mmCIF file of C-alpha atoms in Angstrom:
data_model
loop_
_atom_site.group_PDB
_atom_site.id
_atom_site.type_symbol
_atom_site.label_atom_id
_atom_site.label_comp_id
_atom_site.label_asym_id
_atom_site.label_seq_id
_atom_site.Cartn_x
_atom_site.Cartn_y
_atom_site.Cartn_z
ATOM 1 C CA UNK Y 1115 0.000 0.000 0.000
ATOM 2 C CA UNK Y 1116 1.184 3.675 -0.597
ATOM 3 C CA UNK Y 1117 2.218 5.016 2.579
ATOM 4 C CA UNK Y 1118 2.246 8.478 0.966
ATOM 5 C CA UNK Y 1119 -1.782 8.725 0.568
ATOM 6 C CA UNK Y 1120 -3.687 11.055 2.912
ATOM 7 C CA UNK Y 1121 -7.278 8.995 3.190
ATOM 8 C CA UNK Y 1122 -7.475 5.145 3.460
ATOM 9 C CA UNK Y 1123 -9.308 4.060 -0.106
ATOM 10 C CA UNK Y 1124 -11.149 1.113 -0.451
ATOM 11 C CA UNK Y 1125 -12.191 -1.638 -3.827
ATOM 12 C CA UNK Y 1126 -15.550 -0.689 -5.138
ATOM 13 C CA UNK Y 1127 -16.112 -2.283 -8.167
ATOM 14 C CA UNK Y 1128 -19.292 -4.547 -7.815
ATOM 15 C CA UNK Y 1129 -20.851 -5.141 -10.982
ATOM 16 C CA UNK Y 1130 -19.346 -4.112 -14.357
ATOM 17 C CA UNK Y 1131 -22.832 -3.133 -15.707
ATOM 18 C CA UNK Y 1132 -23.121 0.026 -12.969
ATOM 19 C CA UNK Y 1133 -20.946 3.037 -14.316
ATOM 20 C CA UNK Y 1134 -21.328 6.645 -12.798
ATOM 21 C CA UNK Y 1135 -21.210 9.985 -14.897
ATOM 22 C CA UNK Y 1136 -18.294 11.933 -14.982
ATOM 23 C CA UNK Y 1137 -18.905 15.584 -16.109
ATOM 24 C CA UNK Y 1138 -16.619 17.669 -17.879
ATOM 25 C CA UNK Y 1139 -18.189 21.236 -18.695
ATOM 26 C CA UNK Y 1140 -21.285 20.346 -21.184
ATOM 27 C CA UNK Y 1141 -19.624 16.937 -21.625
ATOM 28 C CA UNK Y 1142 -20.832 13.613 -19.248
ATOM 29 C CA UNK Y 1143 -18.575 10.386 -19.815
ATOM 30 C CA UNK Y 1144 -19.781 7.222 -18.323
ATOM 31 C CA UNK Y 1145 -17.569 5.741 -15.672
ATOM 32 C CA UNK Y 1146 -16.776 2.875 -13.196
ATOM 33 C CA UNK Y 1147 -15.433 3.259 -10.154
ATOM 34 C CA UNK Y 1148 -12.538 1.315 -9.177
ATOM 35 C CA UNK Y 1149 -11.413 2.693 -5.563
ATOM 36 C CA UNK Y 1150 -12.680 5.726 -3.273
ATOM 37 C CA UNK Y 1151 -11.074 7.669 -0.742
ATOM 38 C CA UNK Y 1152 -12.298 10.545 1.469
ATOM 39 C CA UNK Y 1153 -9.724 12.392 -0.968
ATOM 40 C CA UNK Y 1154 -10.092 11.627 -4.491
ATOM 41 C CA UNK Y 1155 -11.631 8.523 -6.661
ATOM 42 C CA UNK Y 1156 -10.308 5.905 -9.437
ATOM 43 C CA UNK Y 1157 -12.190 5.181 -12.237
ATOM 44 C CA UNK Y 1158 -11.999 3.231 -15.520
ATOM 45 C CA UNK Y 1159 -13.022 5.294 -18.370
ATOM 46 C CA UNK Y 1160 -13.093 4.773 -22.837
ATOM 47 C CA UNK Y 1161 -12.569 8.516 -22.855
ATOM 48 C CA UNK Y 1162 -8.426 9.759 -22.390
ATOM 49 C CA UNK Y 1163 -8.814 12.933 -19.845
ATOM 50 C CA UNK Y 1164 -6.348 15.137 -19.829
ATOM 51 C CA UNK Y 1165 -4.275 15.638 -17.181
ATOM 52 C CA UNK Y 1166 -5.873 18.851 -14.530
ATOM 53 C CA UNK Y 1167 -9.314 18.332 -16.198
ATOM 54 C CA UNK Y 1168 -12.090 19.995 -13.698
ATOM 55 C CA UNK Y 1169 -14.806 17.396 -13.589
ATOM 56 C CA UNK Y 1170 -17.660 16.859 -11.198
ATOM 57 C CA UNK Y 1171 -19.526 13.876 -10.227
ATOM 58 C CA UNK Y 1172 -21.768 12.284 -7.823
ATOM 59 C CA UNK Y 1173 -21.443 8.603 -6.330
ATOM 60 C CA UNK Y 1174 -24.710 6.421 -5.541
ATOM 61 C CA UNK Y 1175 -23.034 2.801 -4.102
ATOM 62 C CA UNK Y 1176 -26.026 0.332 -2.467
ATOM 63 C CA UNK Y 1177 -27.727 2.936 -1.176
ATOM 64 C CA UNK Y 1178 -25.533 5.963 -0.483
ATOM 65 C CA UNK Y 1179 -25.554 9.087 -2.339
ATOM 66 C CA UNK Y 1180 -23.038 11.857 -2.165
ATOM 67 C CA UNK Y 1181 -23.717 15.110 -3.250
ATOM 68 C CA UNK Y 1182 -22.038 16.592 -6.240
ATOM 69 C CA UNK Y 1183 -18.371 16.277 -5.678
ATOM 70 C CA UNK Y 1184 -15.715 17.989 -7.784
ATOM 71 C CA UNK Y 1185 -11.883 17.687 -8.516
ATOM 72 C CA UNK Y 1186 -9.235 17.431 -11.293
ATOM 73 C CA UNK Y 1187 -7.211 14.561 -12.689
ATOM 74 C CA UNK Y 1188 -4.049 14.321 -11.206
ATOM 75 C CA UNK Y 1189 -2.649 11.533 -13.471
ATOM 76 C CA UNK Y 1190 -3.949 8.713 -16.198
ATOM 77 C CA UNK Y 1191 -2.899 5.508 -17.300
ATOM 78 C CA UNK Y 1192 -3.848 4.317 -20.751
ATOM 79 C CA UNK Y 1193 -5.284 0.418 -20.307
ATOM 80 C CA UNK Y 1194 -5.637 -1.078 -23.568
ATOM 81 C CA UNK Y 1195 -8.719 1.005 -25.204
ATOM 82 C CA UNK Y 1196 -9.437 2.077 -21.767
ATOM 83 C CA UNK Y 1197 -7.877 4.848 -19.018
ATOM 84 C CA UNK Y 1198 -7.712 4.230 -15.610
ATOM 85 C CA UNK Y 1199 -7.855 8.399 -13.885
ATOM 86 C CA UNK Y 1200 -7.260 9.634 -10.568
ATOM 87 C CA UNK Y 1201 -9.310 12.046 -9.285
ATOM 88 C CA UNK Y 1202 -8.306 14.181 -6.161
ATOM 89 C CA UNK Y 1203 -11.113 15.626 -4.985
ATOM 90 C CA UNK Y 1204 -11.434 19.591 -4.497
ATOM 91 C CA UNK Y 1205 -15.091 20.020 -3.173
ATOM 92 C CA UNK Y 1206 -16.676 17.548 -0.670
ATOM 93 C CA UNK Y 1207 -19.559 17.619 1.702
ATOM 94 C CA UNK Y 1208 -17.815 16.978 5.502
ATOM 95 C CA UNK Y 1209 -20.633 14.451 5.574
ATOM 96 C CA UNK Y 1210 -19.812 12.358 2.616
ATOM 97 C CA UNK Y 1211 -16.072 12.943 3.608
ATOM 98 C CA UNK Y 1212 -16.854 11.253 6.907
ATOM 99 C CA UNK Y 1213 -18.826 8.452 5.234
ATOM 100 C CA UNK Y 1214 -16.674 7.124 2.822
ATOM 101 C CA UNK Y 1215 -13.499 7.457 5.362
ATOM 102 C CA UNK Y 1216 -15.787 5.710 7.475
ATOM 103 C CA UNK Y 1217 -16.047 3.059 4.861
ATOM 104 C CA UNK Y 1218 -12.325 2.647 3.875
ATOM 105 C CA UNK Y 1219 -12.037 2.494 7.913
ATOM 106 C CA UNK Y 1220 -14.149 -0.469 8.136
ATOM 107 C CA UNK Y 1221 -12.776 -2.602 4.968
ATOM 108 C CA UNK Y 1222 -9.055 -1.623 6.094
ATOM 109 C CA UNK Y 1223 -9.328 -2.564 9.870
ATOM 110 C CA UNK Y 1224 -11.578 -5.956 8.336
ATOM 111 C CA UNK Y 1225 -8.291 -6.570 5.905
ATOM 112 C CA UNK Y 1226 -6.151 -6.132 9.145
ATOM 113 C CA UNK Y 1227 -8.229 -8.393 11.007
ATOM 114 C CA UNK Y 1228 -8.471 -11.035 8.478
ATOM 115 C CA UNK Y 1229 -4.441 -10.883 7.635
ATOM 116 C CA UNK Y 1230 -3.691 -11.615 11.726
ATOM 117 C CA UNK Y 1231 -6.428 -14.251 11.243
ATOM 118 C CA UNK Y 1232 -9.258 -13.006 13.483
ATOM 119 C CA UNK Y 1233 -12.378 -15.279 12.635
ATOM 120 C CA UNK Y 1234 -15.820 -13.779 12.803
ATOM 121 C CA UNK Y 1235 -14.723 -9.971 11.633
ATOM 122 C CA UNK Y 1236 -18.102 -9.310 9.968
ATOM 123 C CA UNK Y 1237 -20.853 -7.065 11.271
ATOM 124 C CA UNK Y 1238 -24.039 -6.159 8.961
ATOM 125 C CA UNK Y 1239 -23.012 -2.931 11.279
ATOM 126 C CA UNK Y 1240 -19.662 -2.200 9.249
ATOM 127 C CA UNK Y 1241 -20.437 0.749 6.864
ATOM 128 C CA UNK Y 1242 -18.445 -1.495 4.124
ATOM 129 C CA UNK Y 1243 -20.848 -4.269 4.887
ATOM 130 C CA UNK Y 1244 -23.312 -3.685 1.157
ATOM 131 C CA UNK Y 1245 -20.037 -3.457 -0.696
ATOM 132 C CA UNK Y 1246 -18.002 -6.563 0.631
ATOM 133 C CA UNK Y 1247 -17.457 -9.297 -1.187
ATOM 134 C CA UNK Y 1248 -15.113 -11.921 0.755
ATOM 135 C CA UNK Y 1249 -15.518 -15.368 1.913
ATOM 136 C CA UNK Y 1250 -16.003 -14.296 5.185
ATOM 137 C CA UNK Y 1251 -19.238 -12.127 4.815
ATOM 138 C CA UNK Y 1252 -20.573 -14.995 2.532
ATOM 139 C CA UNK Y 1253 -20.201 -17.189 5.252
ATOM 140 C CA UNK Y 1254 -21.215 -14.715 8.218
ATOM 141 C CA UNK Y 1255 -24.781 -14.162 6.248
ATOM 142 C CA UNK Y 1256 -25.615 -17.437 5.785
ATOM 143 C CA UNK Y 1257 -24.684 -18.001 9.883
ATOM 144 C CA UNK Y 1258 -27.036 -15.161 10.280
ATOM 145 C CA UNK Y 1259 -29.985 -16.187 8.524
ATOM 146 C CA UNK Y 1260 -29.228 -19.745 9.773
ATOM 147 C CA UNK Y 1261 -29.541 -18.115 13.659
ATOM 148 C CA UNK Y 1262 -32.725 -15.982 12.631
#
């Protein structure tokens, strides 16, 4: 992990089929979201953005939606007929700040837990809980529904 990064990020691709829209002035590309951070975004994109490109864009992930954030690229990579952009974010509600570092709180202390092999480190409680997609929540909601 980059030690150098301000704001834990956390995985957020789901399902290839939901994209977001990025905005650029009068122009909206479609988008998926690869990682998030409290600071900034990743996202896969068919369109090459330059580099320092305002853009703006709001986030909806199972359930949560952020007001209209805005930032600038702060670097690209070109993937094939795709580009992967970071995204530093310039204007963010302090509430959706707070709720997606709450998420990359949750998934990082879960990846801590996991890695010193903690058993039973899933809540429906964690704020990552909608997003996750490891063994362990798998089998933590069938134990649930099993206890119900």
């Amino acid at each position: 992990m980059d030690n150098k990064r301000r704001h834990l990020r956390y995985p957020v691709i789901r399902e290839m089929d939901q994209s977001i829209q990025l905005s650029i002035g009068d122009k909206t590309i479609p988008s998926l979201l690869v990682d998030l951070s409290a600071g900034g975004v990743s996202l896969l994109t068919y369109d090459n953005v330059v580099l320092g490109t305002e853009i703006t864009l709001s986030i909806n992930l199972c359930g949560y939606q952020s007001k209209e954030l805005s930032g600038h690229v702060v670097w690209t990579i070109s993937k094939g007929e795709m580009w992967r952009l970071g995204i530093s974010f310039s204007k963010i509600d302090p509430l959706d700040f707070r709720h997606i570092n709450r998420m990359a709180f949750d998934f990082n202390d879960c990846e801590t837990k996991l890695k010193l092999g903690v058993n039973d480190v899933c809540v429906e409680k964690c704020s990552y809980f909608q997003l996750c997609q490891k063994p362990t929540k798998i089998k933590s909601a069938k134990q649930l529904k099993t206890n119900e």
